[in-house]
Short mmCIF file of C-alpha atoms and ligand atoms in Angstrom, two decimals:
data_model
loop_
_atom_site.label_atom_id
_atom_site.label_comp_id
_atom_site.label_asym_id
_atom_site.label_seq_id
_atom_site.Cartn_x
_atom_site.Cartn_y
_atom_site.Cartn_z
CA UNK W 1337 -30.67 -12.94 17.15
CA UNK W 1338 -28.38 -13.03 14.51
CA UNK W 1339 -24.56 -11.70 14.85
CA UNK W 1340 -24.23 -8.52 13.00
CA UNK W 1341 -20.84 -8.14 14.55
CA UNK W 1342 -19.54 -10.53 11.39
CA UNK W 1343 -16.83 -9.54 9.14
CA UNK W 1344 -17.09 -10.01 5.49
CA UNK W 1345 -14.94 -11.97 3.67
CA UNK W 1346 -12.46 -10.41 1.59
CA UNK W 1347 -11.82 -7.58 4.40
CA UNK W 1348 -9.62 -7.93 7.11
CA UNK W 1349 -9.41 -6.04 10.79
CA UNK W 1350 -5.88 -5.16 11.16
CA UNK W 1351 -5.24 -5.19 14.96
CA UNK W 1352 -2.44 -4.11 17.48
CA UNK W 1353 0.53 -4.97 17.31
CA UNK W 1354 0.09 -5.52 13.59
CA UNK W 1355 -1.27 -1.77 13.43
CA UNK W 1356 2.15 -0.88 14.30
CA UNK W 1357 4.00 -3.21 11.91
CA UNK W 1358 1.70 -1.30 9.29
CA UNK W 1359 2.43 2.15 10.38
CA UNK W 1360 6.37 1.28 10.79
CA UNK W 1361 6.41 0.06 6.94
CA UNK W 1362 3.87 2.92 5.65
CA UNK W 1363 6.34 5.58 7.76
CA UNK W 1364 9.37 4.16 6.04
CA UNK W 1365 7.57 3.77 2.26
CA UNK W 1366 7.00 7.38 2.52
CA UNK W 1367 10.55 8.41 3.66
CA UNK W 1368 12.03 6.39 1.12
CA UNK W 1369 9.69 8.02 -1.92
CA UNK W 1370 10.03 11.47 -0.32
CA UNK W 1371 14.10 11.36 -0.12
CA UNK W 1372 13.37 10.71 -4.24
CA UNK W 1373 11.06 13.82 -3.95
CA UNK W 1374 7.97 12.86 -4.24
CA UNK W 1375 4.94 14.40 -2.15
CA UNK W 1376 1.70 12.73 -1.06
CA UNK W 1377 -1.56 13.23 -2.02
CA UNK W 1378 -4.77 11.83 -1.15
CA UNK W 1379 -7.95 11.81 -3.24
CA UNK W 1380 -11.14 10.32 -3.09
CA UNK W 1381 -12.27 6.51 -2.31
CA UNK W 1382 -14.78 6.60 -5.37
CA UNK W 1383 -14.88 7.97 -8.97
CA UNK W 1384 -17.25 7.91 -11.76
CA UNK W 1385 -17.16 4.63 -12.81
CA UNK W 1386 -16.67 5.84 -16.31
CA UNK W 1387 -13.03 7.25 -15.00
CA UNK W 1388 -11.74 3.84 -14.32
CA UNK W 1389 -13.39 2.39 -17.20
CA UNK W 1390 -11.15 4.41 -19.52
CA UNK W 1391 -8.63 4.57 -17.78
CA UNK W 1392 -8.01 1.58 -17.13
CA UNK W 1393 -8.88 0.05 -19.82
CA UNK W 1394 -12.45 -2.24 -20.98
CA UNK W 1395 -10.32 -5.52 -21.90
CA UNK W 1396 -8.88 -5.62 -18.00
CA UNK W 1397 -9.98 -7.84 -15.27
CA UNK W 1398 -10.55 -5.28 -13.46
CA UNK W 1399 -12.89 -3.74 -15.64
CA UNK W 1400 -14.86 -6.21 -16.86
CA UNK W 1401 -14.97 -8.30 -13.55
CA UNK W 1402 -13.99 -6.67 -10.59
CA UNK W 1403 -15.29 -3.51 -10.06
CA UNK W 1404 -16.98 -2.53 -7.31
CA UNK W 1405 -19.86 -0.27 -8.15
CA UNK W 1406 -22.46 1.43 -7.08
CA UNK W 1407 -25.88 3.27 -8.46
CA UNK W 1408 -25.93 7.17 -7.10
CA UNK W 1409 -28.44 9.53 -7.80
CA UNK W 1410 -26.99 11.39 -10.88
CA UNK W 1411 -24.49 8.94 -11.67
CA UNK W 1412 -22.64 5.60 -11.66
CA UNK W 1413 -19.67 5.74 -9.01
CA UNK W 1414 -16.86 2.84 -8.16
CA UNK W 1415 -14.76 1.70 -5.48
CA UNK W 1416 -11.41 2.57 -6.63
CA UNK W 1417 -10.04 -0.39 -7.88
CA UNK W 1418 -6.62 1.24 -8.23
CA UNK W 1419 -4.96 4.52 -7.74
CA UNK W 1420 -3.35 5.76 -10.61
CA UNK W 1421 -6.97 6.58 -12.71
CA UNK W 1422 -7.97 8.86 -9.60
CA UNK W 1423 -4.29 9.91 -8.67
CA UNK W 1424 -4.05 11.48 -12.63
CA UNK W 1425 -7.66 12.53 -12.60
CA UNK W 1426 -6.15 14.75 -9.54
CA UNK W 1427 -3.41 15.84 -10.92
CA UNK W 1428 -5.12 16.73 -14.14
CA UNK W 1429 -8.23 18.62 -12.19
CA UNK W 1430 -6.00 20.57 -9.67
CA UNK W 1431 -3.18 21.82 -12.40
CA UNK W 1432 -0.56 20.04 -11.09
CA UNK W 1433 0.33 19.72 -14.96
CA UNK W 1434 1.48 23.32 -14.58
CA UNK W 1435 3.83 22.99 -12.08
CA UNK W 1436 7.71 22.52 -12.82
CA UNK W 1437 7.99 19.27 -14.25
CA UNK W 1438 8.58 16.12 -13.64
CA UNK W 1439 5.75 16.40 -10.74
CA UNK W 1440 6.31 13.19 -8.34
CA UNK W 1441 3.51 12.00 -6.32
CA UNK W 1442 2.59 8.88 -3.91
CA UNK W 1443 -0.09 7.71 -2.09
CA UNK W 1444 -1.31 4.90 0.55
CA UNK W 1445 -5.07 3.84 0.37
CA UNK W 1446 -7.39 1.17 0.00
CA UNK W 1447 -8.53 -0.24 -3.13
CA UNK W 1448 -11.28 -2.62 -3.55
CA UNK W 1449 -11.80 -5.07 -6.24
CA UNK W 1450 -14.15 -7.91 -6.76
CA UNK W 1451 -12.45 -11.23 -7.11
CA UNK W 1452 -11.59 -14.70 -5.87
CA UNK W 1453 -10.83 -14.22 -2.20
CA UNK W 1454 -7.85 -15.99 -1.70
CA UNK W 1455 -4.33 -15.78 1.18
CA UNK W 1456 -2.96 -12.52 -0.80
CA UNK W 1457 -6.33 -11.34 -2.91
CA UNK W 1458 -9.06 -9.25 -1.05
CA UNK W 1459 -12.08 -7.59 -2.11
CA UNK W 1460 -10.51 -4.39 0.45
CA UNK W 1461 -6.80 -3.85 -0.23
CA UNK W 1462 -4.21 -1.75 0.05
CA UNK W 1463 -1.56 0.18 -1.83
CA UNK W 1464 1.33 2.59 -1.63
CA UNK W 1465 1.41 3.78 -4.87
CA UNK W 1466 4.28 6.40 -6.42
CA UNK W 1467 3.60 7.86 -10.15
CA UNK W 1468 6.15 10.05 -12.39
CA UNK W 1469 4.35 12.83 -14.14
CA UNK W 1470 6.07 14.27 -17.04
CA UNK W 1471 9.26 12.61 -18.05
CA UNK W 1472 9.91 10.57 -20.62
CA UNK W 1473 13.56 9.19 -20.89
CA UNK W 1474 14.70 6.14 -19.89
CA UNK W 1475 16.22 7.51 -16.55
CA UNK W 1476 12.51 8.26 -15.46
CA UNK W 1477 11.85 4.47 -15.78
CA UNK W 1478 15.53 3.28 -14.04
CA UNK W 1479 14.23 5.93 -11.43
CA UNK W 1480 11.11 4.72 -10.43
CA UNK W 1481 12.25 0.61 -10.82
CA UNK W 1482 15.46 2.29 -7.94
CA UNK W 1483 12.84 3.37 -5.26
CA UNK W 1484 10.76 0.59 -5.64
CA UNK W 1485 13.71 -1.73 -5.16
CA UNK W 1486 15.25 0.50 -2.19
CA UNK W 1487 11.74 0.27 -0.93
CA UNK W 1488 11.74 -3.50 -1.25
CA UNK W 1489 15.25 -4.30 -0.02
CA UNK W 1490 15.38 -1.60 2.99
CA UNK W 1491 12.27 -3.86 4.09
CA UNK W 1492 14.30 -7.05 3.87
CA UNK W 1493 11.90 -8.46 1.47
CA UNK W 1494 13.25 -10.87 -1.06
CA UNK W 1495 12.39 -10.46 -4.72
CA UNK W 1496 12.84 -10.98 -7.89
CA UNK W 1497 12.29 -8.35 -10.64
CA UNK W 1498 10.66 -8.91 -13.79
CA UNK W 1499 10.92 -6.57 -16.80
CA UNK W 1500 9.62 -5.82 -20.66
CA UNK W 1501 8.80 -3.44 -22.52
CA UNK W 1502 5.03 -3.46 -24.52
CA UNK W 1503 6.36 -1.06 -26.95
CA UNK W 1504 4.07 2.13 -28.43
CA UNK W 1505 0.28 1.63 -30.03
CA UNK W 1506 2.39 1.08 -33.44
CA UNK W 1507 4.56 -1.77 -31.86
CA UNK W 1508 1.98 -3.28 -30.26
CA UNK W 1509 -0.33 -2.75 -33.61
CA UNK W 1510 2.32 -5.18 -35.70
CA UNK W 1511 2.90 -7.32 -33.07
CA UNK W 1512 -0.71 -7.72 -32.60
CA UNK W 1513 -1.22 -9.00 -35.99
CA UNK W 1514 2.35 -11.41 -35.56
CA UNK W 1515 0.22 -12.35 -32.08
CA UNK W 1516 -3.13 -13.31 -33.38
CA UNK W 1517 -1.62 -15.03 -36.69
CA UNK W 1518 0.29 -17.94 -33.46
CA UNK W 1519 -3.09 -17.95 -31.54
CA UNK W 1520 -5.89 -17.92 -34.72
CA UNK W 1521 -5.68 -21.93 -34.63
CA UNK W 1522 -5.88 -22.33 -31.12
CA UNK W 1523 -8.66 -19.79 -30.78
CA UNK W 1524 -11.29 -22.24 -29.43
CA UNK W 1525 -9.35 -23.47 -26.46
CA UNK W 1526 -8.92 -20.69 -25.17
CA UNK W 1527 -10.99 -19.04 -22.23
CA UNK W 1528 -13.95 -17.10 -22.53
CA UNK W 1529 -12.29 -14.28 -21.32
CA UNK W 1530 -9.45 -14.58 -23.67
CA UNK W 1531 -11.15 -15.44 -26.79
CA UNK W 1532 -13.33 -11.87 -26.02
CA UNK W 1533 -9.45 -10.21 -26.23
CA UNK W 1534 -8.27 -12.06 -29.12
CA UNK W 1535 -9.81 -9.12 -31.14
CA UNK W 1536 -9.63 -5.96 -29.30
CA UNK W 1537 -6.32 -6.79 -26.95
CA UNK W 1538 -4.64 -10.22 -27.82
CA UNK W 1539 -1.31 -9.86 -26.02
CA UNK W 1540 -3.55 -9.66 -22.73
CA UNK W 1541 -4.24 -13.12 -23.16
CA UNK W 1542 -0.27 -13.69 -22.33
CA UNK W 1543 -1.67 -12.50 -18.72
CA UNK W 1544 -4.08 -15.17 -18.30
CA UNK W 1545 -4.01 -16.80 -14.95
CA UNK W 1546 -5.83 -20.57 -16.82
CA UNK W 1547 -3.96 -22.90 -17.01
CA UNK W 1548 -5.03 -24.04 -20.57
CA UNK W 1549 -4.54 -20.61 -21.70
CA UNK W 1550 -0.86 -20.63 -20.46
CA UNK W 1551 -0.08 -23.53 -22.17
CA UNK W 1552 -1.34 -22.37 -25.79
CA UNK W 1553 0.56 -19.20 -25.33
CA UNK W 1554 3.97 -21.06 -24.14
CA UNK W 1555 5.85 -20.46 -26.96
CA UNK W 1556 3.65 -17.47 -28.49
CA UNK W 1557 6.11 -14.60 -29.92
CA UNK W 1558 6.72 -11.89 -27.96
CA UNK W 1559 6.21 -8.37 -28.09
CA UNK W 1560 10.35 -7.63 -27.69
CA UNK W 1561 11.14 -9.46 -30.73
CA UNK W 1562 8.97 -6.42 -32.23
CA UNK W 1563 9.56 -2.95 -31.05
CA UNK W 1564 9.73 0.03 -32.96
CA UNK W 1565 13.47 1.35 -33.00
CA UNK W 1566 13.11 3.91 -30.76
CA UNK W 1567 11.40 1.46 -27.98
CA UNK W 1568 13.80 -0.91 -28.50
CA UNK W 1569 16.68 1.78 -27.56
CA UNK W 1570 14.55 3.31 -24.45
CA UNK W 1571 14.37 -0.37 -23.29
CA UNK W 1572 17.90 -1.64 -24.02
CA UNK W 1573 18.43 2.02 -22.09
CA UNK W 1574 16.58 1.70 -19.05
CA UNK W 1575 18.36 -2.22 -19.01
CA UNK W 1576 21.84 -0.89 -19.04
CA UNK W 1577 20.66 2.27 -16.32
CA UNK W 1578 19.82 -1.18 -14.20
CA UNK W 1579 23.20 -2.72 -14.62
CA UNK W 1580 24.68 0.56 -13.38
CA UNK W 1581 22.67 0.55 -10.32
CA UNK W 1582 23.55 -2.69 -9.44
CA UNK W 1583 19.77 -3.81 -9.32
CA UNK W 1584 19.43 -7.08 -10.99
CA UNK W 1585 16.43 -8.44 -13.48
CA UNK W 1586 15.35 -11.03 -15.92
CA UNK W 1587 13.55 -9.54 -18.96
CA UNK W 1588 10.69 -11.62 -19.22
CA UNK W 1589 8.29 -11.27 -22.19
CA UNK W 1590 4.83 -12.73 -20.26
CA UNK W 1591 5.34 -9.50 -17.93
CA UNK W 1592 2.02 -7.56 -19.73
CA UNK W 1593 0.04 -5.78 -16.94
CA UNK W 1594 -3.58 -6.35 -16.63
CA UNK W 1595 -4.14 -2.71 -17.21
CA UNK W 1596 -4.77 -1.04 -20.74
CA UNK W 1597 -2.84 2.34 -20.68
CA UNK W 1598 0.85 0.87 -20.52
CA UNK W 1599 3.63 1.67 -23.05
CA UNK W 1600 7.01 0.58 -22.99
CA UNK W 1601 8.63 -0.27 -19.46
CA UNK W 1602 6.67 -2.16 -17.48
CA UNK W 1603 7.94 -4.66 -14.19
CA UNK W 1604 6.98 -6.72 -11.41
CA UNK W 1605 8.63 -7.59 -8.29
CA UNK W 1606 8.40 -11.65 -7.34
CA UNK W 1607 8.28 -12.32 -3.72
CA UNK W 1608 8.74 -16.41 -3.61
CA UNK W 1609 7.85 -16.70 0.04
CA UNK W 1610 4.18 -15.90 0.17
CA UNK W 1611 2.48 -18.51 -2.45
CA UNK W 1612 0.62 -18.25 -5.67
CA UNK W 1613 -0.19 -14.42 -5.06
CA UNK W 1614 3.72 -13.52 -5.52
CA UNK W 1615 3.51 -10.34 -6.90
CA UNK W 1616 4.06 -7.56 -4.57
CA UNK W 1617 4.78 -4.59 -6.96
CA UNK W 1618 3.63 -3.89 -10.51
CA UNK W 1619 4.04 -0.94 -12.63
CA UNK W 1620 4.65 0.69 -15.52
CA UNK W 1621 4.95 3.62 -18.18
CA UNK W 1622 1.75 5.00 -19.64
CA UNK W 1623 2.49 7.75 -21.98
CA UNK W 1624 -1.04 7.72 -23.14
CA UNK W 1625 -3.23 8.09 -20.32
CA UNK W 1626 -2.95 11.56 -19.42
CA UNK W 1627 -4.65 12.57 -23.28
CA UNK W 1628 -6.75 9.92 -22.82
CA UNK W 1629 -8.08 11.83 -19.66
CA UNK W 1630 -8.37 14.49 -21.38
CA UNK W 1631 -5.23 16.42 -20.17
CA UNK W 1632 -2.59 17.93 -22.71
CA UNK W 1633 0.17 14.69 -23.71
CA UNK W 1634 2.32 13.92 -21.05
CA UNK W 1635 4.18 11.24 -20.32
CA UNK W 1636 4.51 9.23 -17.00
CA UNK W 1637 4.72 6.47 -15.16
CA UNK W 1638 4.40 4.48 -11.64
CA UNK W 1639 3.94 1.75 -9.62
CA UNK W 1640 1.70 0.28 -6.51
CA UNK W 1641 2.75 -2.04 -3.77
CA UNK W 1642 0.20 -4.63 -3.04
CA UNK W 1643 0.63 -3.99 1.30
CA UNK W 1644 -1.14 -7.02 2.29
CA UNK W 1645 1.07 -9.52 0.33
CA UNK W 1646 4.28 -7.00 2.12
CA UNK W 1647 3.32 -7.75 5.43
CA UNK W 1648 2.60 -11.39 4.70
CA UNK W 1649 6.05 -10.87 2.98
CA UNK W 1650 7.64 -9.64 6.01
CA UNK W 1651 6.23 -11.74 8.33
CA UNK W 1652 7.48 -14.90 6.02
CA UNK W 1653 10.73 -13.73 6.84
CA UNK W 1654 10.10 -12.88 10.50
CA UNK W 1655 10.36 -9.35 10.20
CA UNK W 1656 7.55 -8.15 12.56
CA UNK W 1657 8.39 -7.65 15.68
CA UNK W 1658 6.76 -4.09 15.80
CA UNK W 1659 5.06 -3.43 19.40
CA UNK W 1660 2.69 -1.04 21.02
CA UNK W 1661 4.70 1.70 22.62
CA UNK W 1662 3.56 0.78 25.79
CA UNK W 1663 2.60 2.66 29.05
CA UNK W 1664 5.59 4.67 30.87
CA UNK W 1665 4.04 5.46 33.83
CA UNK W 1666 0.54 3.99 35.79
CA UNK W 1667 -0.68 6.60 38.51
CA UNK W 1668 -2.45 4.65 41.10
CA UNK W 1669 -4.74 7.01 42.21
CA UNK W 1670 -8.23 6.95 43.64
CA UNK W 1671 -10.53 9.02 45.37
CA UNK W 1672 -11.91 8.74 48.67
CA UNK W 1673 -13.86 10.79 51.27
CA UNK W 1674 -10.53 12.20 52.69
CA UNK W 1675 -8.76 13.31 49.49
CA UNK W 1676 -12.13 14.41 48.36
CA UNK W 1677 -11.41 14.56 44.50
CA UNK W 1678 -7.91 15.75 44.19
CA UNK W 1679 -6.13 12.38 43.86
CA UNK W 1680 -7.55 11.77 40.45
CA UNK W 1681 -6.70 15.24 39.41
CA UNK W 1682 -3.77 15.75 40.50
CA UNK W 1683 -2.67 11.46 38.53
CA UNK W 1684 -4.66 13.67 35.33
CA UNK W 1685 -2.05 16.83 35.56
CA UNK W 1686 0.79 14.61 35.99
CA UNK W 1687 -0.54 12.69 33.55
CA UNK W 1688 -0.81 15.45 31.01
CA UNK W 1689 2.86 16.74 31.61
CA UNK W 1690 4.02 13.40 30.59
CA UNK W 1691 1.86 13.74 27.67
CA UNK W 1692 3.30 16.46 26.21
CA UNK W 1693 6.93 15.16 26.45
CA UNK W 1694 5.60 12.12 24.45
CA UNK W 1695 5.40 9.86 27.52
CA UNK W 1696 2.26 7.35 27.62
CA UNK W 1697 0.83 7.58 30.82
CA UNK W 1698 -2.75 6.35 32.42
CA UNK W 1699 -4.88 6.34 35.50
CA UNK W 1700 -7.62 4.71 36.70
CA UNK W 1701 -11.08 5.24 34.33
CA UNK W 1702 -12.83 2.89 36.10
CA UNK W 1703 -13.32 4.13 40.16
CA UNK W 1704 -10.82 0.66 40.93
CA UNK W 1705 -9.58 -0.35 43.79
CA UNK W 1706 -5.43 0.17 44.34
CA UNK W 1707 -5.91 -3.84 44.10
CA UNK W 1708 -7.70 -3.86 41.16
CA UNK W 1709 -5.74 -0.91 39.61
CA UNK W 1710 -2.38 -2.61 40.65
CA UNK W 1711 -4.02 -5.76 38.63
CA UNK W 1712 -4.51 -3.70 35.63
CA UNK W 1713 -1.15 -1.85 35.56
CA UNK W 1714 0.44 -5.42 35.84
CA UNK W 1715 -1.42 -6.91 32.96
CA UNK W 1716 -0.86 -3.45 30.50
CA UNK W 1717 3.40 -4.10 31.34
CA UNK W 1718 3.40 -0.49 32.44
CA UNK W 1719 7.17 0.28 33.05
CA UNK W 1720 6.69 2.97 36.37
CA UNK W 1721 4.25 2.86 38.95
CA UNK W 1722 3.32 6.13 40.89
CA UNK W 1723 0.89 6.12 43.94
CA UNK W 1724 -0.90 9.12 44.87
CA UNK W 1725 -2.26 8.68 47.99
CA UNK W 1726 -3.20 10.73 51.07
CA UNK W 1727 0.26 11.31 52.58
CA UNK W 1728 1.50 12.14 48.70
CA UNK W 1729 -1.13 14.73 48.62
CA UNK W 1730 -0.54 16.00 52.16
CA UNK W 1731 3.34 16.13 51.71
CA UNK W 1732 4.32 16.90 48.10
CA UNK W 1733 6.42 14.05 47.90
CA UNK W 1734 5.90 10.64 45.72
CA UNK W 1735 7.47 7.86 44.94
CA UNK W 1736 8.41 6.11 41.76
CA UNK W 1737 8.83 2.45 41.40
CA UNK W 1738 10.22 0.52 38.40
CA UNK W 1739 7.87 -2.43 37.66
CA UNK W 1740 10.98 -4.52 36.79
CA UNK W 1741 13.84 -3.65 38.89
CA UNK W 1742 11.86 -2.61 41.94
CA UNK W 1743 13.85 0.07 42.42
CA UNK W 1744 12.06 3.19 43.96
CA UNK W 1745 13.42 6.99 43.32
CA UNK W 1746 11.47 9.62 45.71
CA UNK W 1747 10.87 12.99 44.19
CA UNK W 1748 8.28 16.14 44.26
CA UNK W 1749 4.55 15.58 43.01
CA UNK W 1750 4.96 17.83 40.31
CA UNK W 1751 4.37 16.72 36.57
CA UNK W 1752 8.28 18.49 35.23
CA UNK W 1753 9.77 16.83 38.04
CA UNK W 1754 8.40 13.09 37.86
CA UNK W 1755 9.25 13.39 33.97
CA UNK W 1756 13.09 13.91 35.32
CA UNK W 1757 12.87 11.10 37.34
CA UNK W 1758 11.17 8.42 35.16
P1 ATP X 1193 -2.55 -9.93 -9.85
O1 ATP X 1193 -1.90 -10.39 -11.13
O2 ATP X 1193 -1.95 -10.54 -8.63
O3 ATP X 1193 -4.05 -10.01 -9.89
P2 ATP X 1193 -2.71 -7.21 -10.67
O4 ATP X 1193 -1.91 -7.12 -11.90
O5 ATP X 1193 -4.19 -7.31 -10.77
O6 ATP X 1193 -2.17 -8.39 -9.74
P3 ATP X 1193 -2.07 -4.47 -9.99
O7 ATP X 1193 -3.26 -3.90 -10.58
O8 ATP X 1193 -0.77 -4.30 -10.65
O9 ATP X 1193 -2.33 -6.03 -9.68
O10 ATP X 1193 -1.94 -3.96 -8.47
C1 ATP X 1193 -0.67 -3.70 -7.86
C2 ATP X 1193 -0.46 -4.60 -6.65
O11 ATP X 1193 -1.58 -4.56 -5.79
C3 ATP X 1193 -0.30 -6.07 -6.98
O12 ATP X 1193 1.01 -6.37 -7.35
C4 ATP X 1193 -0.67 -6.71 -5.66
O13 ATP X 1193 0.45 -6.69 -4.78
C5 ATP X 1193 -1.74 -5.81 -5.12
N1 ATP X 1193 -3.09 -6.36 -5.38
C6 ATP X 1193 -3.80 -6.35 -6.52
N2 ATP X 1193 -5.01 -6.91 -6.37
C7 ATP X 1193 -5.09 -7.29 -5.06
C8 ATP X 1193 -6.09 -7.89 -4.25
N3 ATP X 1193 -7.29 -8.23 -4.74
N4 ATP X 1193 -5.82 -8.15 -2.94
C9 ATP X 1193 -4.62 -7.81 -2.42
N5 ATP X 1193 -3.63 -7.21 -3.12
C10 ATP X 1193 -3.85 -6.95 -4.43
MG1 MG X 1194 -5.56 -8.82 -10.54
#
């Protein structure tokens, strides 16, 4: 028969003790973005597939290749590529617009998208994203670049950070025009993909990931050469908020984001330790989107953290050396004609005391032998070993041993009173 029990590609099973490395950098993502005051919210897997198409934006990868989607009965529905179009869509549906503003949110979810599988890109993701609803100045942008760095550097992870500015719709309309005049006699070389954005969204091609394409846009002009004068001033701002912070960057022009709805500020964050797929945190402003939802004009912004390419980030440098809590205590307990069945439930009282003081403990599931159940408690490292046998049961008395030291402490069979003495 054939295995059903097969993965696909492009999804991974995360399994112990990664599972803790995951939860001990998602715990400490969240800490970090709530001490900035931001709350989380979660919101739904899928979305009309319309959402994400403008939203995000028809000239984007994403849009035009990646999207995972799916034929309902009333309507067209995708696999959130992303989480900003359904994050706004939220925050837009549930009134969070009228609450005192700016409104900070984050997130942590998967996100699927259809593309090369490669070490760093999956078809099931995840990200911790953070957006900025409703402020517009430039500390909003030196804000959100500060957590994602404190985020970053609290991990340990090294990185560099990249940062531009795309301007309004008016810069980006001049520069457009500056943009297409460079690329007009190169037009042919260029990828299919990027000859279909020549017209409708030329400085995407800067983003192109061909080589040939890279080339013919080396020394293309760049959008900062051509900002309007009040987008030049928010980004020379947010530059010299960054020098006050301490948090170093290189302004670097090719920085465009693959999605539509950015203005002004938008940055990356370079890990060089994990390979080609270096990017573990991209974001931007995108004063637009929110009308362009249909929502009243509101400015924001945000980021997302790419998780897998973190934890391959972390574990470049060694970082991971989360483990499973481990057991605290093993009852050896079993039943037998003479104890009848009060061995096991007494080890399941005991066991539930500990519980509830956050101790792991565990007994036998499996009617073992004491052999077999010593075998087991051995091969889990349980720290404490605690026999309930006949003469326990008959006397009130037990005795704790530590699996390491040997050492044995005597006390009552009573749940309070082993928790004292473990
Ligand atoms: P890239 O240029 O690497 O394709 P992107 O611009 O498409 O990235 P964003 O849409 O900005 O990526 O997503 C934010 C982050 O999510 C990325 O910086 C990356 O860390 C992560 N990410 C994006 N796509 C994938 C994927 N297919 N698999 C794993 N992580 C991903
Ligand atoms: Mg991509």
């Amino acid at each position: 028969m054939e295995l059903v029990a097969t993965r696909n590609k492009g999804a991974e099973d995360i399994l112990p003790p990664d599972t803790y490395v995951w939860q001990n950098t998602e715990r400490f993502m969240a800490r970090i973005a709530e001490s900035y005051g931001f709350d989380e919210i979660r919101f739904p897997t899928f979305e009309k597939t319309e959402l994400f198409v403008r939203s995000v934006g028809e000239t984007t990868d994403v849009v035009q290749k990646e999207m995972w989607t799916v034929k309902g009965r009333e309507s067209t529905y995708t696999l959130r590529p992303e989480g900003t179009a359904g994050a706004i869509r939220a925050v837009i549906q549930n009134g969070l617009l009228n609450e005192a503003m700016p409104r900070k949110i984050y997130y942590q979810i998967s996100a699927f998208r259809h593309e090369n599988v490669q070490k760093g890109r999956l078809w099931e993701f995840h990200q911790f994203g953070a957006e900025l609803v409703g402020a517009a100045a430039p500390q909003a942008d030196a804000q959100m670049i500060s957590m994602a760095n404190d985020i970053l550097s609290g991990l340990g992870i090294g990185t560099e950070l990249h940062i531009n500015s795309v301007g309004c719709r008016e810069c980006r309309r001049k520069y457009y025009e500056v943009l297409r005049e460079f690329l007009l006699p190169v037009k042919d070389k260029l990828c299919d993909t990027c000859r279909s954005r020549f017209d409708k969204n030329p400085m995407r091609i800067l983003d192109c990931k061909s080589e040939v394409c890279r080339e013919l846009t080396a020394n293309a002009p760049v959008i900062t050469d051509h900002l309007c004068e009040d987008c030049a001033k928010h980004f020379a701002q947010v530059g010299e908020l960054l020098d006050e912070a301490g948090i170093v960057y290189k302004v670097d022009p090719k920085i465009v984001r693959g999605l539509d709805y950015y203005s002004r500020t938008v940055f990356e964050f370079i890990s060089s330790d994990i390979g080609a797929q270096g990017t573990v945190c991209g974001g931007g402003r995108y004063d637009g989107l929110i009308e362009e939802m249909g929502g009243p004009a509101t400015p924001a912004l945000g980021f997302a953290m790419g998780m897998e390419r973190l934890i391959l980030a972390l574990k470049a440098k060694g970082g991971t050396d989360a483990k499973a809590k481990g057991c605290d205590l093993y009852i050896l307990a079993a039943d037998s004609e003479r104890t009848g069945n009060s061995a096991l439930k007494t080890a399941a009282s005991v066991a539930a005391a500990l519980r509830k003081s956050g101790k792991t403990a565990e007994y036998d599931l499996c009617s073992r032998s004491f052999k077999a159940q010593m075998k087991y408690a051995n091969k889990i490292n349980a720290a404490k070993l605690l026999v309930i046998g006949e003469s326990e049961l008959e006397t009130g008395e037990c005795v704790i041993k530590d699996m390491v030291s040997h050492e044995q402490r005597q006390c009552r069979l009573d749940g309070e009173e082993i928790l004292r003495t473990i």
